[in-house]
Amino acid sequence: MRSLAVVMMLALGFSTASAEVRTKVVEYKQGGTTLEGFLAWDDTVKGPRPGVLVVHEWTGLGKYVKSRAEQLARMGYVAFCADIYGKGVRPSTPEEAGKTAGTYKGDRALTRARINAALAELRGNPAVDGKRIAAIGYCFGGFVVLELARSGADIVGTVVFHGALDTPTPADAKNIKARVLALQGGDDPYVGSKDVLAFEQEMRGGGVDWQLVQYGGAVHSYTNPDAGNDNSKGAAYNAGADRHSWQAMKDFFAEIFKQ
Amino acid sequence: MRSLAVVMMLALGFSTASAEVRTKVVEYKQGGTTLEGFLAWDDTVKGPRPGVLVVHEWTGLGKYVKSRAEQLARMGYVAFCADIYGKGVRPSTPEEAGKTAGTYKGDRALTRARINAALAELRGNPAVDGKRIAAIGYCFGGFVVLELARSGADIVGTVVFHGALDTPTPADAKNIKARVLALQGGDDPYVGSKDVLAFEQEMRGGGVDWQLVQYGGAVHSYTNPDAGNDNSKGAAYNAGADRHSWQAMKDFFAEIFKQ
């Protein structure tokens, strides 16, 4: 926490007037585990501003979520990529990624502890308005930000991009304080109608302020240009759905961050 | 058609520089039936601009859709409220409205003829760019604009607000040229999961560019302030969902009307 605070004070207190986005690798801890997050912000923005947690896919914190954090920083937010897996844990094959993600899917208490540690880290940043924090997540990260919301975290919004929606404890939705926006591929073979319907039911049961969007023709990972363009593989980039979902997130932020 | 053209030429050719929205009742015909539509436009906007058909709820063309047309006119579009039922046919009770709407639900060929007549009327307006026409509809009107799309109409977009999504001829989706955006109440008791899933399947089967949004906590008629605020009645206003859905429509228009 301290290192982050120092970095931010330096950035805010002694910056030149350039509009450049600054980034910084940030170590923080959960229990005895060292985690390595990634912070992005625009040091020409003055005063407390909204903070956005960004949660990685099953391969761990990598260039994709970093680029999203930089986009968010250019929009004036302080963006912080959480590291759920731990420093150095960056699975490089689908098999490894599946196994690692599976560990967290199977231990939701651990997942909640990890993402809440990232939230505390972001909240401790002096440039962040603690009353205006949201979390976004991609694929595995969608599951993580939903778990953050289900844990009762004091945030104003959660945005899920092609995320895993299922939960073994739907009653936890009653803890949700955040508004929830789920942006799903309408043809995602990994998150089918059954999961979507169960999610809607969960949200209704918890009295959550929720929205669900489905983009026709989009499959899993539709926001990631590295996913290729072959829908038959079940995961593929879809430029239209990527654009529409980013716009939906912007509209959502404009509303939840309004003062 | 001629009367409309004259009105528009007068409006465009001889207007003062005021930014005032102009409106006009417009008679037109389908087969032997006289229909009475409602046109709204801003006469300070110059040159051809996008046109938007607006289709009424089960009670027929009334003040609600007129106010939406005026909103659209203030955004720079030429908006035309179609009259599906015919001049003077404005059911005043739910029983009458249900019966009249049922006639059109049961005769989709007639519905398509009626809405295509309105489209021809709008397209003939010299202020309208014929390559940039969309249709929006509320409740019963949602069904109508979907029928317009299913008829193969040459329009670029269709927006359904809490509309009836069902169809006896899902294979007609292959005719759809327009992008489709459906904005549904997540708790709409009149359009449940079964209809939503069938709609998604229809859109997929037709290879349509579709998006579906569900707003949690919103029931039928959620965009209409006159619907009251008692969700238990199955139809009620929801300010959040109204705002979000209008924004979703605007984002959609920005994309489909881009030149």
Coordinates of C-alpha atoms in Angstrom, one line a residue:
Chain A
M1 CA 0.0 0.0 0.0
R2 CA 2.7 2.4 1.0
S3 CA 4.7 2.1 -2.2
L4 CA 1.5 2.7 -4.2
A5 CA 0.7 5.8 -2.2
V6 CA 4.2 7.2 -2.6
V7 CA 4.1 6.6 -6.3
M8 CA 0.7 8.4 -6.6
M9 CA 1.7 11.3 -4.5
L10 CA 4.8 11.8 -6.6
A11 CA 2.8 11.5 -9.8
L12 CA 0.2 13.9 -8.6
G13 CA 2.4 16.3 -6.7
F14 CA 5.3 16.7 -9.0
S15 CA 4.0 15.9 -12.4
T16 CA 4.6 18.1 -15.4
A17 CA 1.6 19.2 -17.4
S18 CA 1.9 16.3 -20.0
A19 CA -1.2 14.3 -20.7
E20 CA 0.7 11.1 -20.8
V21 CA -0.7 8.0 -19.2
R22 CA 1.6 6.7 -16.4
T23 CA 1.8 3.0 -15.5
K24 CA 3.4 1.2 -12.6
V25 CA 3.8 -2.4 -11.5
V26 CA 2.5 -2.6 -7.9
E27 CA 3.2 -5.3 -5.4
Y28 CA 0.7 -6.0 -2.7
K29 CA -0.3 -8.9 -0.5
Q30 CA -3.2 -11.1 0.4
G31 CA -2.5 -13.3 3.4
G32 CA 1.0 -14.5 2.9
T33 CA 0.9 -14.3 -0.9
T34 CA 2.6 -11.6 -2.9
L35 CA 0.5 -10.3 -5.8
E36 CA 1.7 -8.1 -8.6
G37 CA -0.8 -5.7 -9.9
F38 CA -0.6 -3.0 -12.6
L39 CA -1.7 0.6 -12.2
A40 CA -2.5 3.1 -14.9
W41 CA -3.5 6.7 -14.5
D42 CA -3.2 10.1 -16.2
D43 CA -1.1 12.4 -14.0
T44 CA -2.6 15.6 -15.6
V45 CA -6.0 14.8 -14.0
K46 CA -6.3 16.6 -10.6
G47 CA -8.2 15.6 -7.5
P48 CA -9.8 12.4 -6.5
R49 CA -11.4 10.5 -9.4
P50 CA -13.2 7.2 -10.0
G51 CA -11.2 4.0 -9.7
V52 CA -11.7 0.9 -11.8
L53 CA -10.4 -2.5 -11.0
V54 CA -9.7 -4.6 -14.0
V55 CA -9.5 -8.4 -13.7
H56 CA -7.7 -10.7 -16.1
E57 CA -8.7 -13.8 -18.0
W58 CA -7.7 -17.3 -17.1
T59 CA -4.1 -16.8 -18.4
G60 CA -3.5 -14.2 -15.6
L61 CA -2.5 -10.6 -15.7
G62 CA -1.1 -9.9 -19.1
K63 CA -0.9 -7.4 -21.9
Y64 CA -4.6 -7.5 -22.7
V65 CA -5.9 -6.2 -19.4
K66 CA -3.0 -3.8 -19.2
S67 CA -4.1 -2.2 -22.5
R68 CA -7.7 -1.9 -21.1
A69 CA -6.3 -0.2 -18.0
E70 CA -4.4 2.3 -20.1
Q71 CA -7.6 3.0 -22.1
L72 CA -9.4 3.6 -18.8
A73 CA -6.6 5.9 -17.6
R74 CA -7.0 7.9 -20.8
M75 CA -10.6 8.3 -19.9
G76 CA -9.5 9.9 -16.6
Y77 CA -9.9 7.0 -14.3
V78 CA -7.3 5.4 -12.0
A79 CA -7.3 1.8 -13.3
F80 CA -5.7 -1.1 -11.4
C81 CA -5.3 -4.6 -12.8
A82 CA -5.7 -7.0 -10.0
D83 CA -3.5 -10.1 -9.8
I84 CA -5.6 -13.0 -8.6
Y85 CA -3.1 -15.8 -9.2
G86 CA 0.0 -14.3 -7.5
K87 CA 3.3 -12.9 -8.6
G88 CA 4.8 -14.9 -11.4
V89 CA 1.8 -17.2 -11.9
R90 CA 1.0 -16.6 -15.5
P91 CA -0.2 -19.8 -17.1
S92 CA 1.1 -20.2 -20.7
T93 CA -1.0 -23.1 -22.0
P94 CA -4.8 -23.6 -22.0
E95 CA -4.3 -26.7 -19.8
E96 CA -2.4 -24.7 -17.2
A97 CA -4.8 -21.8 -17.4
G98 CA -7.8 -24.1 -17.0
K99 CA -6.2 -25.8 -14.0
T100 CA -5.2 -22.5 -12.3
A101 CA -8.6 -20.9 -13.0
G102 CA -10.3 -24.0 -11.7
T103 CA -8.5 -23.6 -8.4
Y104 CA -10.2 -20.3 -7.9
K105 CA -13.5 -21.4 -9.3
G106 CA -13.4 -24.1 -6.7
D107 CA -12.4 -21.9 -3.8
R108 CA -14.6 -18.9 -4.0
A109 CA -13.5 -17.7 -0.5
L110 CA -10.0 -17.5 -1.7
T111 CA -11.1 -15.7 -4.9
R112 CA -13.0 -13.1 -2.8
A113 CA -10.0 -12.6 -0.5
R114 CA -7.8 -12.0 -3.5
I115 CA -10.0 -9.5 -5.3
N116 CA -10.9 -7.7 -2.1
A117 CA -7.1 -7.3 -1.5
A118 CA -6.9 -5.6 -4.9
L119 CA -9.9 -3.4 -4.0
A120 CA -8.2 -2.3 -0.8
E121 CA -5.1 -1.5 -2.7
L122 CA -7.0 0.7 -5.2
R123 CA -9.0 2.3 -2.5
G124 CA -5.9 3.3 -0.6
N125 CA -4.6 5.2 -3.6
P126 CA -4.9 9.0 -2.7
A127 CA -6.0 9.8 -6.3
V128 CA -9.1 7.6 -6.0
D129 CA -12.5 8.7 -4.8
G130 CA -13.4 5.8 -2.6
K131 CA -17.1 6.3 -3.2
R132 CA -16.7 5.8 -6.9
I133 CA -15.1 2.5 -7.5
A134 CA -16.2 -0.1 -10.1
A135 CA -14.8 -3.4 -11.2
I136 CA -14.6 -4.9 -14.7
G137 CA -13.5 -8.4 -15.6
Y138 CA -13.0 -10.5 -18.7
C139 CA -13.8 -14.2 -19.0
F140 CA -12.4 -15.6 -15.7
G141 CA -12.2 -12.0 -14.5
G142 CA -16.0 -11.7 -15.0
F143 CA -16.5 -14.5 -12.5
V144 CA -14.0 -12.7 -10.2
V145 CA -15.8 -9.3 -10.2
L146 CA -19.1 -11.1 -9.7
E147 CA -17.6 -12.8 -6.6
L148 CA -16.4 -9.4 -5.5
A149 CA -20.0 -8.1 -5.7
R150 CA -21.4 -11.2 -4.1
S151 CA -18.9 -10.7 -1.2
G152 CA -20.8 -7.5 -0.4
A153 CA -17.9 -5.2 -1.4
D154 CA -18.6 -1.5 -1.2
I155 CA -18.4 -0.6 -4.9
V156 CA -20.8 1.1 -7.2
G157 CA -20.6 -1.1 -10.2
T158 CA -19.5 -4.3 -11.7
V159 CA -19.1 -4.9 -15.5
V160 CA -18.7 -8.5 -16.8
F161 CA -17.4 -9.1 -20.3
H162 CA -18.1 -12.6 -21.6
G163 CA -17.8 -13.9 -18.0
A164 CA -18.7 -17.1 -16.2
L165 CA -22.0 -16.3 -14.5
D166 CA -22.6 -19.4 -12.5
T167 CA -22.6 -19.6 -8.7
P168 CA -23.1 -22.4 -6.2
T169 CA -24.5 -19.8 -3.7
P170 CA -27.1 -17.7 -5.5
A171 CA -28.4 -16.5 -2.2
D172 CA -25.2 -14.4 -1.8
A173 CA -26.7 -12.0 -4.4
K174 CA -28.5 -10.4 -1.5
N175 CA -25.1 -9.0 -0.4
I176 CA -24.6 -7.2 -3.7
K177 CA -24.4 -3.4 -3.3
A178 CA -23.0 -2.7 -6.8
R179 CA -25.1 -2.3 -9.9
V180 CA -24.3 -5.1 -12.3
L181 CA -23.9 -5.0 -16.1
A182 CA -23.2 -8.3 -17.8
L183 CA -22.1 -8.1 -21.5
Q184 CA -22.2 -11.5 -23.0
G185 CA -21.7 -13.1 -26.4
G186 CA -25.1 -14.2 -27.7
D187 CA -23.4 -17.3 -29.1
D188 CA -20.9 -18.0 -26.4
P189 CA -20.7 -21.8 -26.1
Y190 CA -19.1 -21.6 -22.7
V191 CA -21.9 -19.6 -21.1
G192 CA -25.2 -20.9 -22.5
S193 CA -28.8 -20.1 -21.9
K194 CA -28.9 -22.2 -18.8
D195 CA -26.3 -20.1 -17.1
V196 CA -27.8 -16.9 -18.4
L197 CA -31.2 -17.8 -17.0
A198 CA -29.8 -18.9 -13.7
F199 CA -27.9 -15.6 -13.5
E200 CA -31.1 -13.6 -14.2
Q201 CA -32.8 -15.6 -11.5
E202 CA -30.0 -15.0 -9.1
M203 CA -30.0 -11.2 -9.7
R204 CA -33.8 -11.0 -9.3
G205 CA -33.7 -13.1 -6.1
G206 CA -31.1 -10.7 -4.7
G207 CA -33.0 -7.6 -5.6
V208 CA -30.0 -6.4 -7.6
D209 CA -30.0 -3.5 -10.1
W210 CA -28.8 -5.6 -13.1
Q211 CA -28.6 -5.3 -16.8
L212 CA -27.7 -8.1 -19.2
V213 CA -26.8 -7.6 -22.8
Q214 CA -26.3 -10.3 -25.4
Y215 CA -24.5 -9.6 -28.7
G216 CA -25.6 -11.7 -31.6
G217 CA -22.8 -13.4 -33.5
A218 CA -20.4 -13.0 -30.6
V219 CA -18.8 -15.9 -28.9
H220 CA -16.4 -16.1 -25.9
S221 CA -13.5 -13.6 -25.7
Y222 CA -15.2 -11.4 -28.2
T223 CA -13.4 -8.3 -26.9
N224 CA -9.9 -9.6 -27.4
P225 CA -8.3 -9.1 -30.8
D226 CA -5.8 -11.9 -30.0
A227 CA -8.7 -14.4 -29.9
G228 CA -8.7 -14.7 -33.7
N229 CA -11.8 -14.6 -35.9
D230 CA -13.0 -18.2 -36.1
N231 CA -16.3 -18.4 -34.2
S232 CA -16.3 -22.2 -34.6
K233 CA -13.5 -22.3 -32.0
G234 CA -15.9 -21.0 -29.4
A235 CA -13.7 -17.9 -28.6
A236 CA -13.1 -15.2 -31.2
Y237 CA -12.8 -11.5 -31.6
N238 CA -15.9 -9.5 -32.7
A239 CA -15.2 -5.9 -33.5
G240 CA -18.8 -4.8 -33.4
A241 CA -19.5 -6.5 -30.1
D242 CA -16.2 -5.1 -28.7
R243 CA -17.2 -1.6 -29.7
H244 CA -20.8 -1.9 -28.5
S245 CA -19.8 -3.4 -25.1
W246 CA -17.2 -0.8 -24.5
Q247 CA -19.8 1.9 -25.2
A248 CA -22.2 0.2 -22.9
M249 CA -19.6 0.3 -20.1
K250 CA -18.9 4.0 -20.8
D251 CA -22.7 4.8 -20.5
F252 CA -22.8 2.7 -17.3
F253 CA -19.8 4.5 -15.8
A254 CA -21.2 7.9 -16.8
E255 CA -24.2 7.0 -14.7
I256 CA -22.7 5.3 -11.7
F257 CA -19.8 7.8 -11.3
K258 CA -22.1 10.8 -11.5
Q259 CA -21.7 13.0 -8.5
Chain B
M1 CA -47.5 11.3 -50.2
R2 CA -47.9 14.6 -52.1
S3 CA -49.2 16.5 -49.2
L4 CA -46.3 15.4 -47.0
A5 CA -43.8 16.4 -49.7
V6 CA -45.3 19.8 -50.0
V7 CA -45.2 20.3 -46.3
M8 CA -41.6 19.3 -46.1
M9 CA -40.6 21.5 -49.0
L10 CA -42.3 24.4 -47.4
A11 CA -40.7 23.6 -44.1
L12 CA -37.2 23.2 -45.6
G13 CA -37.3 25.8 -48.3
F14 CA -39.0 28.7 -46.5
S15 CA -38.3 28.2 -42.9
T16 CA -36.9 30.9 -40.6
A17 CA -33.8 30.1 -38.6
S18 CA -35.7 29.0 -35.5
A19 CA -34.7 25.7 -33.9
E20 CA -38.3 24.8 -33.2
V21 CA -39.6 21.3 -33.8
R22 CA -42.4 21.2 -36.3
T23 CA -45.1 18.7 -36.3
K24 CA -47.9 17.7 -38.8
V25 CA -50.7 15.2 -39.0
V26 CA -50.3 13.3 -42.3
E27 CA -52.9 11.2 -44.0
Y28 CA -51.7 8.3 -46.2
K29 CA -53.2 5.1 -47.4
Q30 CA -52.7 1.4 -47.4
G31 CA -55.0 -0.5 -49.8
G32 CA -58.3 1.2 -49.4
T33 CA -57.7 2.3 -45.8
T34 CA -56.9 5.8 -44.7
L35 CA -54.2 6.1 -42.1
E36 CA -53.4 9.1 -40.0
G37 CA -49.7 9.4 -39.1
F38 CA -47.8 12.1 -37.3
L39 CA -44.6 13.8 -38.5
A40 CA -42.0 15.7 -36.4
W41 CA -38.9 17.4 -37.7
D42 CA -36.6 20.3 -36.9
D43 CA -36.8 22.7 -39.8
T44 CA -33.4 24.3 -39.0
V45 CA -31.6 21.1 -40.0
K46 CA -30.5 21.3 -43.6
G47 CA -30.2 18.5 -46.1
P48 CA -31.2 14.9 -46.1
R49 CA -31.1 13.3 -42.7
P50 CA -31.9 9.9 -41.1
G51 CA -35.6 9.0 -40.8
V52 CA -37.1 7.1 -37.9
L53 CA -40.5 5.3 -37.9
V54 CA -42.1 5.2 -34.5
V55 CA -44.8 2.6 -33.9
H56 CA -47.5 2.9 -31.2
E57 CA -48.6 0.6 -28.4
W58 CA -51.8 -1.4 -28.5
T59 CA -53.9 1.7 -27.8
G60 CA -53.0 3.2 -31.2
L61 CA -51.2 6.4 -32.2
G62 CA -51.4 8.7 -29.2
K63 CA -49.5 11.3 -27.2
Y64 CA -46.9 8.9 -26.0
V65 CA -45.4 8.1 -29.4
K66 CA -45.9 11.7 -30.5
S67 CA -43.7 12.8 -27.6
R68 CA -41.0 10.3 -28.7
A69 CA -41.2 11.6 -32.3
E70 CA -40.7 15.1 -31.0
Q71 CA -37.6 13.9 -29.0
L72 CA -36.2 12.3 -32.1
A73 CA -36.9 15.5 -34.1
R74 CA -34.9 17.5 -31.5
M75 CA -32.0 15.0 -32.2
G76 CA -32.1 16.0 -35.8
Y77 CA -34.0 13.1 -37.3
V78 CA -37.2 13.2 -39.3
A79 CA -39.6 11.1 -37.2
F80 CA -42.8 9.6 -38.4
C81 CA -45.4 7.9 -36.2
A82 CA -47.0 5.2 -38.2
D83 CA -50.7 4.5 -37.8
I84 CA -51.3 0.8 -38.0
Y85 CA -55.0 0.7 -37.0
G86 CA -56.4 3.4 -39.4
K87 CA -57.7 6.9 -39.0
G88 CA -59.9 7.3 -35.9
V89 CA -59.2 3.8 -34.6
R90 CA -57.9 4.6 -31.1
P91 CA -59.0 2.0 -28.6
S92 CA -59.8 3.5 -25.2
T93 CA -60.1 0.5 -23.0
P94 CA -57.7 -2.5 -22.5
E95 CA -60.4 -4.8 -23.8
E96 CA -60.7 -2.9 -27.1
A97 CA -57.0 -2.4 -27.4
G98 CA -56.4 -6.1 -26.9
K99 CA -59.0 -7.0 -29.5
T100 CA -57.6 -4.5 -32.1
A101 CA -54.0 -5.5 -31.5
G102 CA -55.0 -9.1 -31.7
T103 CA -56.4 -8.6 -35.2
Y104 CA -52.9 -7.5 -36.3
K105 CA -51.1 -10.1 -34.3
G106 CA -53.3 -12.7 -36.1
D107 CA -52.9 -11.2 -39.6
R108 CA -49.2 -10.5 -40.0
A109 CA -49.5 -9.9 -43.7
L110 CA -51.8 -7.0 -43.0
T111 CA -49.4 -5.7 -40.3
R112 CA -46.6 -5.8 -42.8
A113 CA -48.6 -4.0 -45.4
R114 CA -49.6 -1.3 -43.0
I115 CA -46.0 -0.7 -41.6
N116 CA -44.5 -0.8 -45.1
A117 CA -47.0 1.9 -46.2
A118 CA -45.7 4.1 -43.4
L119 CA -42.2 3.3 -44.5
A120 CA -43.0 4.4 -48.0
E121 CA -44.5 7.6 -46.7
L122 CA -41.4 8.4 -44.7
R123 CA -39.1 7.4 -47.5
G124 CA -40.9 9.8 -49.9
N125 CA -40.1 12.7 -47.6
P126 CA -37.5 14.9 -49.4
A127 CA -35.8 15.6 -46.1
V128 CA -35.1 12.0 -45.5
D129 CA -32.0 10.1 -46.5
G130 CA -33.5 6.9 -47.8
K131 CA -30.4 4.9 -47.0
R132 CA -30.6 5.9 -43.3
I133 CA -34.0 4.8 -42.1
A134 CA -34.7 2.9 -38.8
A135 CA -37.9 1.9 -37.0
I136 CA -38.6 1.9 -33.3
G137 CA -41.7 0.4 -31.6
Y138 CA -43.2 0.2 -28.2
C139 CA -45.0 -2.9 -26.9
F140 CA -47.4 -3.8 -29.8
G141 CA -45.2 -1.5 -31.9
G142 CA -42.2 -3.7 -31.1
F143 CA -44.0 -6.5 -32.7
V144 CA -44.8 -4.3 -35.7
V145 CA -41.2 -3.2 -36.3
L146 CA -40.0 -6.7 -36.1
E147 CA -42.6 -7.7 -38.7
L148 CA -41.3 -4.8 -40.8
A149 CA -37.8 -6.3 -40.5
R150 CA -39.0 -9.8 -41.2
S151 CA -40.8 -8.6 -44.3
G152 CA -37.3 -7.8 -45.8
A153 CA -37.7 -4.0 -45.6
D154 CA -34.7 -2.0 -46.7
I155 CA -34.0 -0.2 -43.5
V156 CA -30.8 -0.1 -41.4
G157 CA -32.1 -0.7 -37.9
T158 CA -35.0 -1.8 -35.8
V159 CA -35.3 -1.0 -32.1
V160 CA -37.8 -2.8 -30.0
F161 CA -38.9 -1.4 -26.6
H162 CA -40.6 -4.0 -24.4
G163 CA -42.0 -5.6 -27.5
A164 CA -43.8 -8.8 -28.3
L165 CA -41.0 -11.0 -29.8
D166 CA -42.8 -14.1 -30.8
T167 CA -43.4 -15.2 -34.4
P168 CA -45.1 -18.2 -36.0
T169 CA -42.7 -18.0 -38.9
P170 CA -39.1 -17.8 -37.5
A171 CA -37.7 -18.7 -40.9
D172 CA -38.6 -15.2 -42.1
A173 CA -35.7 -13.9 -40.1
K174 CA -33.5 -14.8 -43.1
N175 CA -35.2 -11.8 -44.9
I176 CA -34.0 -9.3 -42.2
K177 CA -31.7 -6.6 -43.6
A178 CA -31.8 -4.3 -40.5
R179 CA -29.7 -4.7 -37.4
V180 CA -32.0 -5.5 -34.5
L181 CA -31.8 -4.1 -31.0
A182 CA -34.3 -5.4 -28.5
L183 CA -34.6 -3.6 -25.2
Q184 CA -36.7 -5.7 -22.8
G185 CA -37.8 -5.5 -19.2
G186 CA -36.0 -8.3 -17.3
D187 CA -39.1 -8.9 -15.3
D188 CA -41.7 -8.4 -18.1
P189 CA -44.4 -11.0 -17.3
Y190 CA -45.8 -10.6 -20.8
V191 CA -42.6 -11.5 -22.6
G192 CA -41.0 -14.3 -20.6
S193 CA -37.8 -16.4 -20.9
K194 CA -39.5 -18.7 -23.4
D195 CA -40.2 -15.9 -25.8
V196 CA -36.8 -14.4 -25.3
L197 CA -35.0 -17.7 -26.0
A198 CA -37.1 -18.3 -29.1
F199 CA -36.3 -14.8 -30.3
E200 CA -32.6 -15.4 -29.9
Q201 CA -32.9 -18.6 -31.7
E202 CA -34.8 -16.9 -34.5
M203 CA -32.2 -14.2 -34.9
R204 CA -29.3 -16.8 -34.9
G205 CA -31.1 -18.9 -37.4
G206 CA -31.6 -15.9 -39.7
G207 CA -27.9 -14.7 -39.4
V208 CA -29.2 -11.4 -38.1
D209 CA -27.0 -8.7 -36.5
W210 CA -28.9 -8.6 -33.2
Q211 CA -28.5 -7.4 -29.7
L212 CA -30.8 -8.0 -26.8
V213 CA -30.7 -6.1 -23.5
Q214 CA -32.7 -7.0 -20.4
Y215 CA -33.2 -4.4 -17.7
G216 CA -33.5 -5.9 -14.2
G217 CA -36.5 -4.7 -12.2
A218 CA -38.3 -3.5 -15.3
V219 CA -41.6 -4.9 -16.4
H220 CA -43.8 -4.2 -19.5
S221 CA -44.2 -0.6 -20.6
Y222 CA -41.2 0.5 -18.6
T223 CA -40.5 3.5 -20.9
N224 CA -44.0 5.1 -20.4
P225 CA -44.5 7.4 -17.4
D226 CA -48.2 6.9 -17.7
A227 CA -47.8 3.2 -16.8
G228 CA -47.6 4.1 -13.1
N229 CA -45.1 2.6 -10.8
D230 CA -46.6 -0.6 -9.5
N231 CA -44.6 -3.5 -10.9
S232 CA -47.1 -6.0 -9.6
K233 CA -49.5 -4.9 -12.3
G234 CA -47.1 -6.3 -14.9
A235 CA -46.7 -2.9 -16.6
A236 CA -45.0 0.1 -14.9
Y237 CA -42.6 3.0 -15.6
N238 CA -39.0 2.5 -14.6
A239 CA -37.0 5.7 -14.9
G240 CA -33.6 3.9 -14.9
A241 CA -34.5 1.4 -17.6
D242 CA -36.2 4.2 -19.6
R243 CA -33.0 6.3 -19.5
H244 CA -30.7 3.3 -20.2
S245 CA -32.8 2.1 -23.1
W246 CA -33.0 5.5 -24.7
Q247 CA -29.2 5.8 -24.4
A248 CA -28.8 2.3 -26.0
M249 CA -31.0 3.5 -28.9
K250 CA -28.9 6.6 -29.3
D251 CA -25.6 4.6 -29.4
F252 CA -27.2 2.2 -31.9
F253 CA -28.3 5.1 -34.1
A254 CA -24.9 6.8 -33.9
E255 CA -23.5 3.6 -35.4
I256 CA -26.2 2.6 -38.0
F257 CA -26.6 6.2 -39.3
K258 CA -22.8 6.9 -39.6
Q259 CA -22.0 7.8 -43.1

